[in-house]
Coordinates of C-alpha atoms and ligand atoms in Angstrom, one line a residue:
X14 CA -1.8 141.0 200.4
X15 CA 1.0 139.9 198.7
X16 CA -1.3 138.7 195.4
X17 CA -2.3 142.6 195.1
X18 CA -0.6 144.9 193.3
X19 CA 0.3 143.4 189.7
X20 CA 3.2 142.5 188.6
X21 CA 5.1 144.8 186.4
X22 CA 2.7 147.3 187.1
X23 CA 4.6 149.4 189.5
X24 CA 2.3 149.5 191.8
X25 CA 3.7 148.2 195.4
X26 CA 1.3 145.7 197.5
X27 CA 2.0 148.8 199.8
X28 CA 3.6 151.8 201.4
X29 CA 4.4 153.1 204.4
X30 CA 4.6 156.9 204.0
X31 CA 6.1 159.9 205.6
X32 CA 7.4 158.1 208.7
X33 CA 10.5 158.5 210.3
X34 CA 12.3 154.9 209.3
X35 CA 14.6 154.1 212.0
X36 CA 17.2 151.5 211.9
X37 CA 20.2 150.3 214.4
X38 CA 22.2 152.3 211.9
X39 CA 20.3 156.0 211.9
X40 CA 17.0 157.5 210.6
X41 CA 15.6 159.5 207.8
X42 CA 12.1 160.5 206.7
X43 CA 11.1 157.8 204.3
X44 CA 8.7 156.0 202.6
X45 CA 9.0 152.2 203.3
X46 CA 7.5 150.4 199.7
X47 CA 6.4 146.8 200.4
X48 CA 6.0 144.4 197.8
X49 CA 5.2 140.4 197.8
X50 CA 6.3 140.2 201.3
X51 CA 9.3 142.3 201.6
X52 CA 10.9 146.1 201.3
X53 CA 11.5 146.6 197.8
X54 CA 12.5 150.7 198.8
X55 CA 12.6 153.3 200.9
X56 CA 12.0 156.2 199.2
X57 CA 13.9 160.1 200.5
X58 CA 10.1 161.3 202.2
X59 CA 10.8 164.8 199.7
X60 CA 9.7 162.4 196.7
X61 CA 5.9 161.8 195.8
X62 CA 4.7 159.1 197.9
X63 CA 5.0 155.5 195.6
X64 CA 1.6 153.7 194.1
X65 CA 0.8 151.2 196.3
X66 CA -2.5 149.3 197.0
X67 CA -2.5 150.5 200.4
X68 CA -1.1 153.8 201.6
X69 CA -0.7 154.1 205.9
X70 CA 0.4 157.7 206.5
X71 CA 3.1 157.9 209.4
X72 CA 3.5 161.1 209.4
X73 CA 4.9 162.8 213.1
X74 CA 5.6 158.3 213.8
X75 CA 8.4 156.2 213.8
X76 CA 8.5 153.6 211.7
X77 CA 10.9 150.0 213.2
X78 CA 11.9 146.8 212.0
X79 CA 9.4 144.2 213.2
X80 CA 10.4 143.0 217.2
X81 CA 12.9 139.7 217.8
X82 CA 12.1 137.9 220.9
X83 CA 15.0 135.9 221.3
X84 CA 13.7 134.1 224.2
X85 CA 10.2 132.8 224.4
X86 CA 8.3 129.8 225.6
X87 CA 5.6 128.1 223.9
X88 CA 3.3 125.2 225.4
X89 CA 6.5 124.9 227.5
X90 CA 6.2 121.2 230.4
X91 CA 7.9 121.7 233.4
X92 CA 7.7 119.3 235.8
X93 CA 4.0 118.9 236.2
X94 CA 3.4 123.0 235.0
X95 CA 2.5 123.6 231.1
X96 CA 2.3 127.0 230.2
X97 CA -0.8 127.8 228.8
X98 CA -0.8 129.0 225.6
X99 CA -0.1 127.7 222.2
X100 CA 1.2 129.0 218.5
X101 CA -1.3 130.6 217.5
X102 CA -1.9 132.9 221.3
X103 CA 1.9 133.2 221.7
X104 CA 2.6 134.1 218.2
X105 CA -0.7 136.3 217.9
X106 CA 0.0 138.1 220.9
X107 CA 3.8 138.8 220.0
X108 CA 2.1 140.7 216.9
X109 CA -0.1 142.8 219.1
X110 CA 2.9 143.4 220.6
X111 CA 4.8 144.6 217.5
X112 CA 7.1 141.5 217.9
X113 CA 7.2 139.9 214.1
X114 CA 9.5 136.7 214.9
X115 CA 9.8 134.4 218.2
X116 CA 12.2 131.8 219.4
X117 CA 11.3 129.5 221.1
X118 CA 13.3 126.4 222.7
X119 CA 12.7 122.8 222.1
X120 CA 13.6 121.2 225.4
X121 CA 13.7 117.7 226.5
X122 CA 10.9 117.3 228.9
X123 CA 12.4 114.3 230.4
X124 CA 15.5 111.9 230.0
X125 CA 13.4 109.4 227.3
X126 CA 13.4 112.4 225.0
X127 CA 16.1 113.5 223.1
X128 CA 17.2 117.1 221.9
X129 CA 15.9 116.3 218.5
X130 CA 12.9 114.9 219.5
X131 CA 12.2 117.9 220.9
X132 CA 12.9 120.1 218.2
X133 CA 11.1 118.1 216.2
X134 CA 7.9 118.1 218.4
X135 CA 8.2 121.7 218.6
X136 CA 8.8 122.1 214.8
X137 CA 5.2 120.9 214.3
X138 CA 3.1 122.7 216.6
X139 CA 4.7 126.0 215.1
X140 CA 2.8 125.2 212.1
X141 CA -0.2 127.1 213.5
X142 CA 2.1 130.6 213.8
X143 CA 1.0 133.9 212.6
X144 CA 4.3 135.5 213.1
X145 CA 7.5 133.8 211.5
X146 CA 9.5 131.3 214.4
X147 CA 13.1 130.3 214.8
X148 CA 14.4 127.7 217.2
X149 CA 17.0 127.0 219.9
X150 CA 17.5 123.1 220.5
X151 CA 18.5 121.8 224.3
X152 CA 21.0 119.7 225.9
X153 CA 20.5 118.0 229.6
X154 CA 22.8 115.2 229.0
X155 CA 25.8 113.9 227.3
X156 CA 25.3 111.0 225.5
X157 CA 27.4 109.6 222.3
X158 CA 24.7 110.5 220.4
X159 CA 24.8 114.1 221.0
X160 CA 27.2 115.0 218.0
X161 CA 25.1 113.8 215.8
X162 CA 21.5 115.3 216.9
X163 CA 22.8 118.9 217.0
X164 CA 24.4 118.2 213.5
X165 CA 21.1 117.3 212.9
X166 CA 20.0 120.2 214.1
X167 CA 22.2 122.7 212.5
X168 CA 20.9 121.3 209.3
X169 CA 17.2 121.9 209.8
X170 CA 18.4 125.9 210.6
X171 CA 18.5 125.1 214.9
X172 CA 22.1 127.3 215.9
X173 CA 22.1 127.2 219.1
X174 CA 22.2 124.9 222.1
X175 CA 20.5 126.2 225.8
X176 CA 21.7 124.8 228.4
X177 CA 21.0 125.7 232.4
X178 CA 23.5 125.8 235.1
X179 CA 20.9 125.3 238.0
X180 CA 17.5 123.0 238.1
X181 CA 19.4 120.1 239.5
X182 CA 17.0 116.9 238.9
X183 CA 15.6 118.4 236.0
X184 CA 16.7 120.5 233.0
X185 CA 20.6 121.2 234.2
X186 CA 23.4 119.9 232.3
X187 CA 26.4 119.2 234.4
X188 CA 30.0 121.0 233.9
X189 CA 31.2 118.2 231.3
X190 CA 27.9 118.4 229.4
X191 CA 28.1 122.5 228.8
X192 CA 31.8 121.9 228.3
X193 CA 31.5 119.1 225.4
X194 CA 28.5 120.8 224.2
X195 CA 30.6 124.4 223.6
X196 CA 33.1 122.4 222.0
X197 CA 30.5 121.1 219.1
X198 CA 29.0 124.6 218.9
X199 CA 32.3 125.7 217.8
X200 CA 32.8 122.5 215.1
X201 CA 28.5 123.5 214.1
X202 CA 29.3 127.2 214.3
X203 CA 26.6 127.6 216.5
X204 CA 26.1 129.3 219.2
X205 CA 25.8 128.8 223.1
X206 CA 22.8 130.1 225.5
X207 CA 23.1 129.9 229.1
X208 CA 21.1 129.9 232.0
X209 CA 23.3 131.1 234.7
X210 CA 23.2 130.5 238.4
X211 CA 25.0 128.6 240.4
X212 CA 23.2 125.6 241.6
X213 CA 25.0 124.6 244.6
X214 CA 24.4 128.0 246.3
X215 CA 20.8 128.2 244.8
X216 CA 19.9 124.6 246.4
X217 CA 22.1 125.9 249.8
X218 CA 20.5 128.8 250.1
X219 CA 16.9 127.6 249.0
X220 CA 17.0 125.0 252.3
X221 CA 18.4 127.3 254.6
X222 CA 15.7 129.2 253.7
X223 CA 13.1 126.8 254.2
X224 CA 14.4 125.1 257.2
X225 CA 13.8 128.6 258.6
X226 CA 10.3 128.7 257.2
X227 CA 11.2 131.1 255.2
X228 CA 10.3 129.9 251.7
X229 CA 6.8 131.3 250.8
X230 CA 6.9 133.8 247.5
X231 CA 7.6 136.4 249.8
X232 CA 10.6 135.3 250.2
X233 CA 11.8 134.1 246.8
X234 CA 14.3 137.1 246.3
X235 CA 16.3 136.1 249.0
X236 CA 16.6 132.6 247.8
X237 CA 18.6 133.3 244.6
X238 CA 21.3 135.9 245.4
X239 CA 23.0 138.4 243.0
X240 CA 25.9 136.6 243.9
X241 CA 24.8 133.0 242.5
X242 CA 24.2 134.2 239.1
X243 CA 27.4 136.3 238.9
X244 CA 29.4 133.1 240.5
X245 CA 28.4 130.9 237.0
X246 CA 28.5 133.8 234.7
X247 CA 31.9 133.5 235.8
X248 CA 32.7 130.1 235.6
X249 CA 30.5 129.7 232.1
X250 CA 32.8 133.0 230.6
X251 CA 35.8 130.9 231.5
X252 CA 34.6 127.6 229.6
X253 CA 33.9 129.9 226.7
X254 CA 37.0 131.3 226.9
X255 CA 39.0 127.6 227.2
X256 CA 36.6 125.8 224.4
X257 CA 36.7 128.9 222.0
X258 CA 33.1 129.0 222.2
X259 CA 30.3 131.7 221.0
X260 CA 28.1 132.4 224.3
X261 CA 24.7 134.0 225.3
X262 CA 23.6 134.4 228.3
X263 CA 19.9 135.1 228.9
X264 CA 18.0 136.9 231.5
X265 CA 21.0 138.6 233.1
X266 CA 19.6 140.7 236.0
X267 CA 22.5 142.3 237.8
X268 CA 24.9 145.2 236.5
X269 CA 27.8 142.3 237.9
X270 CA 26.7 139.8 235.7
X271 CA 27.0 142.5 232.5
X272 CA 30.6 144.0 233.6
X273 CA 31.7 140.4 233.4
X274 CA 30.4 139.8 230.1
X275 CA 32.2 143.3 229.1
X276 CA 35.2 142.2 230.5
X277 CA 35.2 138.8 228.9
X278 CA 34.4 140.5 225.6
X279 CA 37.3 143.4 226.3
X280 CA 39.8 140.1 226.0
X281 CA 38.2 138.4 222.6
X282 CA 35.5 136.2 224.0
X283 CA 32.2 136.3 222.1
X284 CA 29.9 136.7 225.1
X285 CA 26.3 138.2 224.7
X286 CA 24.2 139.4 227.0
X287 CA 20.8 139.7 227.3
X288 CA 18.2 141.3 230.2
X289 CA 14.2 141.4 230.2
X290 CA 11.7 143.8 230.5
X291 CA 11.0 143.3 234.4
X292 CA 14.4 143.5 235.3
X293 CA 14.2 146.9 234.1
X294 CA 11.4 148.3 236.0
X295 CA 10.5 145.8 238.8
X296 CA 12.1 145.2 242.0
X297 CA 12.3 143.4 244.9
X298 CA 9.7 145.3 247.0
X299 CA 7.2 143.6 244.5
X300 CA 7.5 140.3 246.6
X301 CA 6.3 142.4 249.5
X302 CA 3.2 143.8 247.5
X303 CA -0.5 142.5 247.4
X304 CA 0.2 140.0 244.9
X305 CA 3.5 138.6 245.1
X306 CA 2.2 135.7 243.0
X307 CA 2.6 137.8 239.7
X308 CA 6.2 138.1 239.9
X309 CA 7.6 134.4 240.3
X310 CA 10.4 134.0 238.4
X311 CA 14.6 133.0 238.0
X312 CA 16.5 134.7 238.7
X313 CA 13.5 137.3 240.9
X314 CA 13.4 140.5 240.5
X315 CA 17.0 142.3 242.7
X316 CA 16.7 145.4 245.0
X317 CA 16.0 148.8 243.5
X318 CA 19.8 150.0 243.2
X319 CA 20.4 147.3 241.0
X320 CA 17.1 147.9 239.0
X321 CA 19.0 151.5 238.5
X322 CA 22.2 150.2 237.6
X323 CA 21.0 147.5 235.1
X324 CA 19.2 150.4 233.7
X325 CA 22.3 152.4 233.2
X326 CA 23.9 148.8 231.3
X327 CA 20.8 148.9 229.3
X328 CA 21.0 152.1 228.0
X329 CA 24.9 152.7 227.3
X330 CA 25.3 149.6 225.2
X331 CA 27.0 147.0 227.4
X332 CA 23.4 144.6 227.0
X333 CA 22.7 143.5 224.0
X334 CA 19.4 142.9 223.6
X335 CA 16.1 142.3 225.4
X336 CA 14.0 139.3 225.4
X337 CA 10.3 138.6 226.9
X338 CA 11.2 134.8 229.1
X339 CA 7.4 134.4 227.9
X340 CA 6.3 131.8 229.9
X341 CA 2.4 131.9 230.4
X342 CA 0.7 130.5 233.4
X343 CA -2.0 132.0 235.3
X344 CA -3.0 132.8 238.6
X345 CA -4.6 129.8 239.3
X346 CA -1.2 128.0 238.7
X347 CA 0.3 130.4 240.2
X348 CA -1.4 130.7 243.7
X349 CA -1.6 126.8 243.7
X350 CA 1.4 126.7 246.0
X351 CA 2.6 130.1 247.4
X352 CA 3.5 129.1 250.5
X353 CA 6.2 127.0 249.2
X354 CA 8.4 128.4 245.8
X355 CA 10.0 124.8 244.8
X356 CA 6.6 123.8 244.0
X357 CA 5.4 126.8 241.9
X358 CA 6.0 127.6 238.3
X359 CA 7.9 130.5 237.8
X360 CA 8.5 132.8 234.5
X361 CA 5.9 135.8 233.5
X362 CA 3.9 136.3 230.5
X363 CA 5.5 138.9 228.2
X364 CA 5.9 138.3 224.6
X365 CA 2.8 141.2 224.5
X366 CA 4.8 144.0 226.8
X367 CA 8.4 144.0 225.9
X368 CA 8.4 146.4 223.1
X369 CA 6.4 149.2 225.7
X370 CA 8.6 148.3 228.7
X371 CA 11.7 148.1 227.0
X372 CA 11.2 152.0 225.3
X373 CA 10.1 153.0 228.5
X374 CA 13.0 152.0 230.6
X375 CA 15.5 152.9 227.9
X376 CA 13.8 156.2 227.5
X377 CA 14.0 156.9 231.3
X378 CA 17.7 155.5 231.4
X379 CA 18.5 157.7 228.6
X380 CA 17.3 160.7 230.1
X381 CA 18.9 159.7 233.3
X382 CA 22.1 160.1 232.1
X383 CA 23.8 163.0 232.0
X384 CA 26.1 162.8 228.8
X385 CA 23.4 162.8 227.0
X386 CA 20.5 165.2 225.5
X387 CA 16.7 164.0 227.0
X388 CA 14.6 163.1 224.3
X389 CA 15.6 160.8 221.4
X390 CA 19.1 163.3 221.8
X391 CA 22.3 161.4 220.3
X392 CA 24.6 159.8 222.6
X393 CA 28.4 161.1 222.5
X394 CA 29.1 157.8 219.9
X395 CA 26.4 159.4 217.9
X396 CA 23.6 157.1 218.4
X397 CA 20.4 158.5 219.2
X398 CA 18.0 156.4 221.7
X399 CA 15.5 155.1 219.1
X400 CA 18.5 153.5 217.1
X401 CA 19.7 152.4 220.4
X402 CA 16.0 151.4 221.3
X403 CA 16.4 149.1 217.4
X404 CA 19.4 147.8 218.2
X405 CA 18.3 146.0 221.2
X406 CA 14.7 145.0 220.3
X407 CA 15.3 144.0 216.8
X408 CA 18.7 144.3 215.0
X409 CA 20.7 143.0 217.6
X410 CA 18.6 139.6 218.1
X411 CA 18.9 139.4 214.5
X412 CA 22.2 139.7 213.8
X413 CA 23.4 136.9 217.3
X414 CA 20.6 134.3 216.2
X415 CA 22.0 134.8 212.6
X416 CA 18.4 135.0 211.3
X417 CA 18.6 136.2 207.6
X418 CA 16.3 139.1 206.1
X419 CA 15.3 140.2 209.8
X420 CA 16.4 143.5 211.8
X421 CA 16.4 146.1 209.5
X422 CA 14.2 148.5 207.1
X423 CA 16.0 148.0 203.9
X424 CA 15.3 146.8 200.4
X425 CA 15.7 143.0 200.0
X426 CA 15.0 142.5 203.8
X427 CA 11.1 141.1 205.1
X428 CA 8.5 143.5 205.5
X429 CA 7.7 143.2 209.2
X430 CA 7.5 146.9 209.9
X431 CA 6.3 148.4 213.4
X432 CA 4.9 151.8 213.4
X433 CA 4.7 154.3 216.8
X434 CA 4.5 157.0 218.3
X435 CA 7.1 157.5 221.0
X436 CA 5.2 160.0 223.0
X437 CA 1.7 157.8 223.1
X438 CA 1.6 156.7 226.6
X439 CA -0.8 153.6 227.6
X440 CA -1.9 152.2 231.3
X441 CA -1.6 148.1 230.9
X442 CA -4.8 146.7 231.6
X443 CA -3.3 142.9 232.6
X444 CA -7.0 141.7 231.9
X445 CA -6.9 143.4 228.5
X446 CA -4.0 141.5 226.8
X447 CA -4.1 138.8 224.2
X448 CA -1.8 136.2 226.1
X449 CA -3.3 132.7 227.4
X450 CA -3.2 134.1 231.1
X451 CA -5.2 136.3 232.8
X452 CA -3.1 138.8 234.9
X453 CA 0.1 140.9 234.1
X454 CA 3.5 141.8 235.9
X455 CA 2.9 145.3 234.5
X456 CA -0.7 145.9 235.3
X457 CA -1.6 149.5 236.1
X458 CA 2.0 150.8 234.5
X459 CA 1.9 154.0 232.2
X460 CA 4.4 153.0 229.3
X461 CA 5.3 154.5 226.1
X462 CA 6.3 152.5 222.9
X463 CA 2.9 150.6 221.4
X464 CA 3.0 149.9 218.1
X465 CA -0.2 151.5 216.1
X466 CA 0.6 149.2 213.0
X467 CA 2.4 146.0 212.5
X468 CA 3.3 144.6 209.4
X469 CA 4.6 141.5 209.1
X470 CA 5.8 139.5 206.0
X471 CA 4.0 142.4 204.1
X472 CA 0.6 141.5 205.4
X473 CA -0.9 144.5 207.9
X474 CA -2.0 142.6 211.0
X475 CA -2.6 145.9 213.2
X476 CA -3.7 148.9 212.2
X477 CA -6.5 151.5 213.7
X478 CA -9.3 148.5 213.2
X479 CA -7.8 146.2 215.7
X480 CA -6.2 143.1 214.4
X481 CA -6.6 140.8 211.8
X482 CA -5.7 137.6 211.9
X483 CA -3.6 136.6 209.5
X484 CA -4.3 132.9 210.0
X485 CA -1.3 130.3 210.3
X486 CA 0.8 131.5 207.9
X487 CA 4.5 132.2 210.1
X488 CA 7.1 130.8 208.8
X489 CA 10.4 129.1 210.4
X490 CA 13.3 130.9 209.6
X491 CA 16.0 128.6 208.9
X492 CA 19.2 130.6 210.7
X493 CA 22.8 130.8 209.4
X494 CA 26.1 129.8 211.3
X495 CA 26.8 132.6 213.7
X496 CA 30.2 133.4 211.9
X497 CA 29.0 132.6 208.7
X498 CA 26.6 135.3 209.7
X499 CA 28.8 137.5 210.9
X500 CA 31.5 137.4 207.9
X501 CA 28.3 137.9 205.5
X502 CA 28.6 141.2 203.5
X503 CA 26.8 143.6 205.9
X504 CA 23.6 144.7 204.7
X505 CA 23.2 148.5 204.2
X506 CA 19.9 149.3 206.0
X507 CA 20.2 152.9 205.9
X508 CA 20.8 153.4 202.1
X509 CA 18.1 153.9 199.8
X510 CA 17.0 153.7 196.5
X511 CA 17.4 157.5 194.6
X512 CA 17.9 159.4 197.9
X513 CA 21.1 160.9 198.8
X514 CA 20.0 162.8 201.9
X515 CA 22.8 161.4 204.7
X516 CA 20.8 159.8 208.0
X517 CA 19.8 162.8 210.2
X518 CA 20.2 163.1 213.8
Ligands
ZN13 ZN1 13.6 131.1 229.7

């Protein structure tokens, strides 16, 4: 794609045309012109459309940056479990999914390998990515050499450090780990991601729970209270706040958990926080349903009220952004051991579903509250629920990861583009998706939000023929310091070449 179209010419490798371009920022009608892998323009939609080797009409569509999954995992070991796909199904199935970069975490599997070791190993399998890849590194334990490794890592482009609060035994670091670990994120300006719960009431509560037989998959919800993962967000926020420190924390499930991060933030601490797509539209009766099996993961899904609240978080702005957790067994792994849930693997396949789930539940949260219009109506701060809808599932992941070039529709930024209509509804079909697993936490759900066309590093991978594969050609995206990102010159997505009509509502 990106040989076509000759240069000097003035004709683009190609155009998007007549499509409503929607960024964090606003929208306007538009033409997006790509060229050798990235927006060169987007044209005012009143001008004749651009030459361009390939012209996709979006008219009556919705045209997005490409999807950020801040949070996946790849041909991830745990304990005896390996998730079962590779590069080239994750990152294949993220771009069915109209999700144009992935993160994906190099942890140690055990203590002979070190946090650059696994980097390092993970580096090279994401050679055989078609979408472009980022990195988080790990840290279980302290060791002397642990400076070092993540300056290591900062200098290959790795940011940030996860680190769990809970899986005594195997992947938690300990309170003087996280602690001297935020305090070398600060010197790297890098960034900390946190698993939280609190392990001492997780393991409490887990035995109690088993010593009353108790402890099959149908009773995994009860295992892991709210009140464990609220307990470390806690204690994490106030590490944060002591060592100065940049923090993320992933997978929050509770409206608690949130209002703490608000809080923190309300008195100067740089806390993130990020939900998934099942914590938005499942609940705790799934653990009583016919297959309990397809929903094992931590934290589980929390009772239907909180479902509702965390919706209400979702849509007003307080999370930040929304990542998959793709981790992709299948049912045979999973029904291995349901009558016990230490010995099962838990996490869901997702990278494929979060854009549809995610515009679904922040459509219906949106339209569930009333200070705002129904539809794509602007919110009172003047933010309408597809920039809203942006923010979370591209811009934002973009702008906390410090990943340059990614999160907007602009000139000078890459050319992974997503185009949709909003008010196309699909029923998932679990047996129908391109992940390495054979089943789906969303089976037999109506959603809205599929992309029709994905673009990504100016090469159209989906379009009304299916997919095309664009081979291995992903890149890794070296990120930036996350202050030096943020004290960057801010990038003016909205602004176009030769158009002076102001965004529209
Ligand atoms: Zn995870």
């Amino acid at each position: 794609m990106s040989a076509a179209g000759a240069p000097g010419t003035g004709v683009a490798d190609l155009v998007i045309a007549h499509g409503l371009v929607v960024n964090a920022t606003g929208r306007r009608l538009a033409h997006v012109v790509v060229d050798a892998g990235r927006v060169t323009a987007v044209v005012d939609a009143a001008e004749p459309v651009p030459a361009a080797e390939r012209v996709i009409d979006a008219s009556g569509r919705v045209v997005v940056p490409g999807g950020i999954d801040g949070h996946c995992h790849v041909a991830q070991v745990t304990g005896r479990w390996r998730t079962l796909d590779d590069y080239a199904v994750t990152s294949a199935a993220a771009l069915w999914g109209g999700t144009t970069t992935i993160l994906d975490f190099g942890i140690p599997r055990d203590a002979g390998e070190t946090p650059l070791e696994a980097a390092a190993n993970k580096l090279a399998l994401a050679a055989e990515a078609r979408c472009d890849v980022a990195l988080h590194g790990a840290v279980i334990d302290w060791d002397e050499t642990v400076p070092a490794q993540l300056e290591e890592l900062a200098r290959l482009g790795i940011r940030s450090v996860k680190m769990y609060m809970t899986n005594r035994g195997s992947t938690m670091a300990d309170n003087d780990t996280v602690l001297k670990v935020m305090r070398e994120m600060v010197r790297l300006d890098g960034l900390t991601y946190i698993h939280a719960e609190h392990d001492a009431m997780i393991v409490d509560c887990t035995q109690e729970h088993a010593d009353a037989g108790r402890i099959g998959i149908g009773h995994l919800h009860e295992t892991r209270p709210e009140l464990a993962e609220e307990a470390s967000v806690r204690e994490v926020l106030a590490m944060a706040e002591y060592t100065g420190a940049p923090v993320y924390f992933v997978h929050q499930s509770t409206p608690g958990a949130v209002d703490l991060v608000a809080e923190a933030r309300a008195r100067g601490v740089e806390a993130h926080s990020e939900t998934c797509p099942h914590y938005l539209v499942l609940d705790d009766g799934v653990y009583s349903s016919q297959f309990p099996e397809w929903y094992a993961c931590c934290p589980p899904m929390r009772s239907a009220e909180t479902v509702a609240a965390l919706r209400g978080r979702f849509a007003d702005g307080s999370i930040h952004t929304v990542s998959s957790d793709h981790s992709c067994y299948d049912l045979s792994q999973k029904r291995e051991r349901t009558d016990d849930i230490r010995h099962m693997p838990h996490g869901l396949p997702g990278v494929e579903t979060r854009m549809p789930v995610a515009f679904t539940a922040l459509a219906e949260g949106w339209d569930a509250d009333g200070t705002r219009a129904t539809g794509d109506g602007a919110a009172p701060d003047g933010i309408g629920l597809l920039e809203r809808f942006v923010d979370l599932f591209a811009a934002a992941p973009a702008r906390i990861n410090a990943l340059p070039g990614k999160g907007a529709v602009a000139p000078g930024f890459d050319a992974d583009l997503v185009v949709f209509d909003p008010s196309e509804a699909r029923t998932v079909d679990g047996t129908a998706l391109h992940m390495g697993t054979d089943f789906s936490p969303f089976h037999g759900r109506s959603l809205r939000g599929w992309p029709q066309h994905v673009v990504a590093g100016g090469r159209v991978v989906l379009d009304q023929d299916g997919f095309h594969d664009p081979g291995p050609v992903g890149r890794f995206v070296p990120r930036l310091g996350y202050r030096e990102s943020l004290a960057a010159p801010a990038p003016a997505p909205a602004a176009s070449v030769g158009a002076a009509a102001p965004e529209g509502q």
